[in-house]
Short mmCIF file of C-alpha atoms and ligand atoms in Angstrom, two decimals:
data_model
loop_
_atom_site.label_atom_id
_atom_site.label_comp_id
_atom_site.label_asym_id
_atom_site.label_seq_id
_atom_site.Cartn_x
_atom_site.Cartn_y
_atom_site.Cartn_z
CA MET A 11 96.36 114.58 147.01
CA GLU A 12 98.55 117.59 147.71
CA ASN A 13 101.62 117.84 149.84
CA LYS A 14 100.65 118.75 153.41
CA LYS A 15 102.81 119.13 156.50
CA GLU A 16 100.33 116.87 158.35
CA LEU A 17 101.49 113.88 156.32
CA LYS A 18 104.48 113.71 158.65
CA THR A 19 102.57 114.02 161.93
CA TRP A 20 102.57 110.32 162.81
CA LEU A 21 106.32 110.18 162.33
CA ASN A 22 107.00 113.41 164.24
CA ASN A 23 104.92 112.03 167.09
CA PHE A 24 107.59 109.37 167.67
CA GLY A 25 109.89 112.25 168.68
CA LEU A 26 112.97 110.48 167.31
CA ASP A 27 116.31 112.23 166.89
CA HIS A 28 117.32 109.76 164.18
CA PRO A 29 115.58 108.23 161.16
CA LEU A 30 112.81 105.74 161.93
CA VAL A 31 114.05 102.15 162.08
CA ILE A 32 111.70 99.29 161.31
CA ALA A 33 113.39 95.91 161.72
CA GLY A 34 112.55 92.26 162.09
CA PRO A 35 112.41 89.05 160.11
CA CYS A 36 111.13 88.69 156.57
CA SER A 37 108.66 86.13 157.96
CA ALA A 38 107.39 85.25 161.39
CA GLU A 39 108.45 81.58 161.69
CA THR A 40 107.78 80.51 165.28
CA GLU A 41 106.77 82.23 168.49
CA GLU A 42 110.29 81.78 169.89
CA GLN A 43 111.86 83.26 166.76
CA VAL A 44 109.66 86.39 166.83
CA LEU A 45 110.22 86.94 170.55
CA LYS A 46 113.95 86.36 170.38
CA ILE A 47 114.40 88.84 167.53
CA ALA A 48 112.15 91.39 169.26
CA HIS A 49 114.23 91.18 172.45
CA GLN A 50 117.47 91.53 170.49
CA LEU A 51 116.08 94.63 168.77
CA LYS A 52 114.68 96.20 171.93
CA ASP A 53 117.80 98.16 172.88
CA THR A 54 118.71 99.24 169.35
CA ASP A 55 117.33 102.29 167.46
CA THR A 56 114.40 100.15 166.33
CA THR A 57 110.93 101.59 166.99
CA VAL A 58 108.84 99.13 164.99
CA LEU A 59 109.08 95.34 164.73
CA ARG A 60 108.28 93.97 161.29
CA ALA A 61 107.37 90.39 160.38
CA GLY A 62 105.52 88.99 157.38
CA ILE A 63 102.58 86.78 158.39
CA TRP A 64 101.16 86.21 154.91
CA LYS A 65 103.97 85.98 152.38
CA PRO A 66 103.41 86.80 148.71
CA ARG A 67 105.71 84.36 146.92
CA THR A 68 106.68 84.72 143.29
CA ARG A 69 106.32 80.96 142.80
CA PRO A 70 104.17 78.50 144.75
CA GLY A 71 105.82 75.97 147.01
CA ASN A 72 107.93 78.44 148.98
CA PHE A 73 107.09 79.27 152.58
CA GLU A 74 103.82 81.19 152.43
CA GLY A 75 103.74 82.48 155.99
CA VAL A 76 102.32 81.16 159.24
CA GLY A 77 99.03 83.04 158.87
CA ALA A 78 96.88 84.62 161.57
CA LEU A 79 98.54 82.60 164.32
CA GLY A 80 101.65 84.76 163.96
CA LEU A 81 99.69 87.91 164.85
CA LYS A 82 99.50 86.66 168.45
CA TRP A 83 103.29 86.37 168.52
CA LEU A 84 103.63 89.97 167.35
CA GLN A 85 101.17 91.04 170.05
CA LYS A 86 103.21 89.22 172.66
CA ALA A 87 106.45 90.74 171.36
CA LYS A 88 104.88 94.19 171.70
CA GLU A 89 103.81 93.49 175.29
CA GLU A 90 107.23 92.19 176.26
CA THR A 91 109.42 94.78 174.51
CA GLY A 92 107.30 97.89 173.92
CA LEU A 93 108.19 97.80 170.22
CA LEU A 94 105.37 98.77 167.86
CA THR A 95 104.43 96.18 165.24
CA THR A 96 103.90 96.07 161.51
CA THR A 97 102.93 93.42 158.97
CA GLU A 98 101.87 93.20 155.34
CA VAL A 99 98.17 93.12 154.52
CA ALA A 100 97.01 92.04 151.08
CA ASN A 101 93.23 91.83 151.42
CA ALA A 102 90.32 92.97 153.58
CA ASN A 103 90.46 89.79 155.66
CA HIS A 104 94.12 90.41 156.54
CA VAL A 105 93.15 93.96 157.53
CA GLU A 106 90.42 92.75 159.86
CA LEU A 107 92.71 90.23 161.54
CA ALA A 108 95.61 92.68 161.86
CA LEU A 109 93.37 95.32 163.44
CA LYS A 110 91.94 92.75 165.83
CA HIS A 111 95.47 91.95 166.98
CA ASP A 112 96.39 95.56 167.50
CA ILE A 113 99.05 95.78 164.79
CA ASP A 114 100.19 99.41 164.77
CA ILE A 115 101.32 99.91 161.20
CA LEU A 116 100.10 98.06 158.11
CA TRP A 117 102.20 97.84 154.98
CA ILE A 118 101.04 97.22 151.45
CA GLY A 119 103.38 94.90 149.53
CA ALA A 120 104.91 95.62 146.14
CA ARG A 121 102.79 92.95 144.44
CA THR A 122 99.64 94.52 145.87
CA THR A 123 100.44 98.12 144.93
CA VAL A 124 100.37 97.13 141.24
CA SER A 125 96.65 96.34 141.44
CA PRO A 126 94.25 99.29 141.81
CA PHE A 127 91.33 96.91 142.52
CA ILE A 128 93.05 95.25 145.46
CA VAL A 129 94.46 98.53 146.76
CA GLN A 130 90.93 100.00 146.65
CA ASP A 131 89.50 97.02 148.59
CA ILE A 132 92.13 97.42 151.29
CA ALA A 133 91.64 101.19 151.42
CA ASP A 134 87.87 100.65 151.80
CA ALA A 135 88.49 98.17 154.63
CA LEU A 136 90.67 100.75 156.39
CA LYS A 137 88.39 103.76 155.82
CA GLY A 138 88.96 106.45 158.45
CA THR A 139 91.54 104.46 160.42
CA ASP A 140 94.13 106.28 162.49
CA LYS A 141 96.58 103.44 161.97
CA THR A 142 99.60 104.23 159.83
CA VAL A 143 99.69 102.67 156.37
CA LEU A 144 102.99 102.36 154.49
CA ILE A 145 102.81 101.70 150.78
CA LYS A 146 105.63 99.89 149.04
CA ASN A 147 106.44 100.86 145.47
CA PRO A 148 104.85 98.65 142.82
CA VAL A 149 107.17 96.01 141.31
CA ASN A 150 107.21 97.93 138.02
CA PRO A 151 108.86 101.37 137.85
CA ASP A 152 105.69 103.47 137.64
CA LEU A 153 105.49 106.52 139.87
CA ALA A 154 101.86 107.26 138.96
CA LEU A 155 100.79 103.78 140.05
CA TRP A 156 102.63 104.19 143.36
CA LEU A 157 101.08 107.62 143.99
CA GLY A 158 97.69 106.32 142.88
CA ALA A 159 97.80 103.74 145.66
CA VAL A 160 98.71 106.43 148.20
CA GLU A 161 95.79 108.55 146.98
CA ARG A 162 93.32 105.66 147.31
CA PHE A 163 94.08 105.57 151.03
CA TYR A 164 94.12 109.34 151.39
CA THR A 165 90.67 109.68 149.85
CA GLN A 166 89.36 107.05 152.29
CA ASP A 167 90.43 109.35 155.10
CA VAL A 168 93.54 107.41 155.97
CA LYS A 169 95.86 110.32 156.72
CA ASN A 170 98.78 108.62 158.48
CA LEU A 171 100.64 107.55 155.40
CA GLY A 172 104.14 106.84 154.21
CA VAL A 173 105.90 105.11 151.34
CA ILE A 174 108.53 102.39 151.26
CA HIS A 175 111.06 102.27 148.44
CA ARG A 176 111.96 98.59 147.82
CA GLY A 177 113.25 98.75 144.25
CA PHE A 178 111.86 97.57 140.93
CA SER A 179 111.89 94.30 139.00
CA THR A 180 114.05 94.01 135.92
CA TYR A 181 114.41 91.08 133.60
CA GLU A 182 118.04 91.94 133.17
CA LYS A 183 120.26 90.64 135.98
CA THR A 184 121.95 93.48 137.85
CA ARG A 185 123.88 93.66 141.11
CA TYR A 186 120.54 94.22 142.82
CA ARG A 187 117.62 91.91 143.37
CA ASN A 188 115.39 94.89 142.62
CA ASN A 189 116.85 97.88 140.83
CA PRO A 190 116.68 100.96 143.07
CA GLU A 191 115.90 103.52 140.31
CA TRP A 192 116.57 106.24 142.87
CA GLN A 193 115.26 108.84 140.47
CA ILE A 194 111.69 107.62 140.96
CA ALA A 195 111.86 108.02 144.72
CA VAL A 196 113.59 111.38 144.34
CA ASP A 197 110.80 112.56 142.01
CA LEU A 198 108.19 111.40 144.52
CA GLN A 199 110.03 113.24 147.28
CA THR A 200 110.14 116.41 145.19
CA GLN A 201 106.37 116.25 144.64
CA PHE A 202 105.54 115.25 148.23
CA PRO A 203 108.36 116.44 150.49
CA ASP A 204 106.27 115.78 153.61
CA LEU A 205 105.20 112.24 152.78
CA PRO A 206 107.50 110.02 154.89
CA LEU A 207 109.85 108.06 152.66
CA ILE A 208 111.40 104.86 154.00
CA LEU A 209 114.05 102.72 152.33
CA ASP A 210 113.81 98.93 152.32
CA PRO A 211 117.44 98.10 151.45
CA SER A 212 116.87 94.38 152.01
CA HIS A 213 114.59 93.79 149.03
CA ILE A 214 116.62 96.12 146.82
CA ALA A 215 119.87 94.33 147.67
CA GLY A 216 118.81 90.70 147.92
CA ARG A 217 122.14 90.21 149.70
CA ARG A 218 123.52 91.57 152.93
CA ASP A 219 126.84 93.06 151.82
CA ILE A 220 125.42 96.15 150.09
CA ILE A 221 122.75 97.06 152.64
CA PHE A 222 124.93 99.61 154.41
CA ASP A 223 125.71 101.57 151.22
CA LEU A 224 122.07 101.62 150.20
CA CYS A 225 121.09 102.98 153.61
CA GLN A 226 123.78 105.65 153.44
CA THR A 227 122.57 106.80 150.02
CA ALA A 228 119.02 107.00 151.37
CA LEU A 229 120.08 109.07 154.36
CA ASP A 230 122.08 111.36 152.07
CA LEU A 231 118.88 111.81 150.07
CA ASN A 232 117.04 112.75 153.28
CA TYR A 233 114.89 109.64 153.59
CA ASP A 234 112.89 109.48 156.81
CA GLY A 235 113.57 105.90 157.78
CA LEU A 236 114.77 102.39 157.06
CA MET A 237 113.03 99.03 157.04
CA VAL A 238 115.64 96.28 157.39
CA GLU A 239 115.08 92.52 157.48
CA THR A 240 116.71 91.17 160.61
CA HIS A 241 117.06 87.62 161.97
CA PHE A 242 119.24 86.07 164.69
CA ASP A 243 120.34 83.34 162.29
CA PRO A 244 119.95 84.93 158.83
CA ASP A 245 121.24 81.98 156.83
CA LYS A 246 118.59 79.74 158.35
CA ALA A 247 115.68 82.14 157.76
CA TRP A 248 112.70 80.48 156.08
CA SER A 249 112.49 83.25 153.47
CA ASP A 250 114.92 85.81 152.03
CA ALA A 251 117.87 84.29 153.92
CA ALA A 252 120.61 85.93 151.83
CA GLN A 253 119.47 89.47 152.56
CA GLN A 254 118.81 89.38 156.30
CA ILE A 255 121.25 90.73 158.88
CA THR A 256 121.47 90.08 162.63
CA PRO A 257 120.07 92.57 165.15
CA ALA A 258 123.68 93.17 166.28
CA ALA A 259 124.72 94.03 162.71
CA LEU A 260 121.74 96.38 162.43
CA ASP A 261 122.74 98.06 165.67
CA GLN A 262 126.30 98.56 164.44
CA MET A 263 125.04 99.82 161.09
CA THR A 264 122.84 102.51 162.61
CA LYS A 265 125.84 103.67 164.66
CA ASP A 266 128.08 103.81 161.58
CA LEU A 267 125.66 105.55 159.24
CA ARG A 268 126.19 109.28 158.82
CA ILE A 269 123.03 111.12 159.74
CA ARG A 270 122.95 114.72 158.80
CA LYS A 271 121.81 117.26 161.33
CA THR A 272 119.70 120.21 160.28
CA THR A 273 119.92 122.35 163.39
CA SER A 274 122.21 125.27 162.52
CA MET A 275 122.32 127.44 159.40
CA GLU A 276 125.63 125.96 158.38
CA SER A 277 124.49 122.39 158.65
CA GLU A 278 121.32 123.25 156.75
CA PHE A 279 123.55 124.46 153.94
CA ASN A 280 125.63 121.27 154.14
CA ASN A 281 122.51 119.17 154.24
CA LYS A 282 121.10 120.74 151.07
CA LEU A 283 124.48 120.51 149.37
CA ASN A 284 124.81 116.83 150.26
CA THR A 285 121.33 116.06 149.02
CA LEU A 286 122.05 117.75 145.72
CA ARG A 287 125.40 115.95 145.44
CA THR A 288 123.75 112.61 146.05
CA LYS A 289 121.21 113.42 143.33
CA ILE A 290 124.13 114.13 140.99
CA ASP A 291 125.71 110.80 141.98
CA VAL A 292 122.48 109.01 141.09
CA VAL A 293 122.38 110.63 137.65
CA ASP A 294 126.11 110.02 137.04
CA HIS A 295 125.57 106.36 137.86
CA GLN A 296 122.76 106.23 135.28
CA ILE A 297 124.99 107.91 132.67
CA ILE A 298 127.68 105.24 133.12
CA GLU A 299 125.09 102.43 133.00
CA GLN A 300 123.64 103.84 129.76
CA LEU A 301 127.08 104.34 128.22
CA GLY A 302 127.91 100.74 129.10
CA LYS A 303 124.71 99.59 127.36
CA ARG A 304 125.51 101.71 124.32
CA MET A 305 128.94 100.15 123.99
CA GLN A 306 127.48 96.65 124.25
CA ILE A 307 125.27 97.49 121.29
CA ALA A 308 128.34 98.83 119.49
CA ASP A 309 130.00 95.45 120.10
CA ASP A 310 127.01 93.73 118.47
CA ILE A 311 127.14 96.11 115.50
CA GLY A 312 130.87 95.45 115.21
CA GLY A 313 130.20 91.71 115.00
CA LEU A 314 127.52 92.19 112.38
CA LYS A 315 129.66 94.50 110.23
CA LYS A 316 132.57 92.10 110.44
CA ALA A 317 130.45 89.13 109.42
CA ASN A 318 129.21 91.09 106.42
CA ASN A 319 132.50 92.70 105.58
CA VAL A 320 131.21 96.25 105.99
CA ALA A 321 133.45 99.19 106.99
CA ILE A 322 133.17 100.33 110.60
CA LEU A 323 132.93 104.08 109.97
CA GLN A 324 129.69 105.07 108.27
CA ALA A 325 129.92 108.86 107.92
CA LYS A 326 126.33 109.42 106.80
CA ARG A 327 124.86 107.61 109.80
CA TRP A 328 127.21 109.43 112.16
CA ASN A 329 126.19 112.87 110.80
CA GLU A 330 122.53 111.95 111.23
CA ILE A 331 123.12 111.02 114.87
CA LEU A 332 124.95 114.27 115.55
CA GLY A 333 122.25 116.39 113.95
CA LYS A 334 119.53 114.71 116.05
CA MET A 335 121.50 115.00 119.26
CA ILE A 336 122.25 118.69 118.73
CA LEU A 337 118.53 119.38 118.31
CA GLN A 338 117.60 117.33 121.36
CA GLY A 339 120.38 119.04 123.32
CA GLU A 340 118.98 122.46 122.43
CA GLU A 341 115.64 121.49 123.98
CA ARG A 342 117.50 120.69 127.20
CA ASN A 343 119.58 123.85 127.15
CA LEU A 344 122.79 122.04 126.23
CA SER A 345 125.11 123.92 123.86
CA GLU A 346 125.98 122.57 120.45
CA GLU A 347 129.65 122.72 121.38
CA PHE A 348 129.05 120.51 124.42
CA ILE A 349 126.97 117.96 122.50
CA LEU A 350 129.65 117.77 119.82
CA LYS A 351 132.38 117.12 122.39
CA VAL A 352 130.40 114.48 124.27
CA PHE A 353 129.23 112.61 121.18
CA LYS A 354 132.66 112.72 119.52
CA ALA A 355 134.05 111.03 122.62
CA ILE A 356 131.20 108.48 122.66
CA HIS A 357 131.65 107.80 118.96
CA GLN A 358 135.40 107.32 119.39
CA GLU A 359 134.79 104.77 122.15
CA SER A 360 132.16 102.99 120.00
CA ILE A 361 134.57 102.69 117.10
CA GLN A 362 137.18 101.30 119.47
CA HIS A 363 134.67 98.72 120.72
CA GLN A 364 133.74 97.75 117.16
CA LYS A 365 137.41 97.37 116.25
CA ASN A 366 137.99 95.14 119.24
CA VAL A 367 135.40 92.64 118.03
CA GLU A 368 137.26 89.47 117.20
C1 PEP B 19 108.59 91.79 152.52
O1 PEP B 19 108.73 92.92 153.01
O2 PEP B 19 108.96 90.75 153.09
C2 PEP B 19 108.04 91.68 151.15
C3 PEP B 19 107.45 90.59 150.71
O3 PEP B 19 108.28 92.77 150.45
P1 PEP B 19 107.91 93.25 148.96
O4 PEP B 19 106.44 93.43 148.93
O5 PEP B 19 108.68 94.52 148.88
O6 PEP B 19 108.43 92.20 148.01
MN1 MN B 20 111.32 89.52 152.54
#
């Protein structure tokens, strides 16, 4: 697949003067719930109503979705509000049922994108469709796997495509439910600037208090839209309660988010500058995270040396590290002087950490 301007056609056809907003509950629960949320979203910036009908759960026993019955509720919500509809499909049978109920956009879940066999089955079932298909990133941070899924649809003549960035699983506990790894989405955007890129802050965050900041970062990185889980009584939602926000909160959020205009020359300059600055922020954040990890290892080494009565400063080892880093730096066009300064500072901090070990 190559980048083509046409990839954006379906989105441009909406004629929006703001990023696309997809909103709605994690799961369709009852007819009343779907209709009530749809009506509350009707006069916001929302274009598409989302609701999971079949829910992929990490462990059995959680709410697994209402099934095909819920598709009728989405249809009714569309009739009553004019919102378009979207749901997750995970096999050819889901596809058939969703098409029968006039669902406008189908999304492929993160647990499906990891499996080329299943993605291929769904792509075959959708061959030649003019429906839009949005592909969530796989749960593991693998750009090739994500793009591979997009290509499977593209080669089946599904040309209205987009991707949803919903973060990546980590074993380590972080402030996120799913680590954003912005760099992966930024790389994808660099390769396919015209493939619509949508942020799902809800599944990245896992909690509602950081959704705004995630959305702002995405808009600063020029994402094309947002998919936000929304419920009139978030705490009582049958799935993903902690991360859902009310339609009113969504409405306020879209008003508060800074959206950059690209109309005049000056704002085009500002837009590019802001995008580049946000990319720098992403890398700076990674640098701090990595430095933090390095110091934790230094703490462990400190403990080990102490237990074995070994001196903290090991000059031979330190000179080896420096030599390796200078060579690696050269490959990346970083001067020896710079590498020396940075690693002396890192080494100093490491020694301090090792000394602090009780
Ligand atoms: C969802 O959108 O509710 C969902 C299950 O998402 P994901 O596939 O990203 O986990
Ligand atoms: Mn969910």
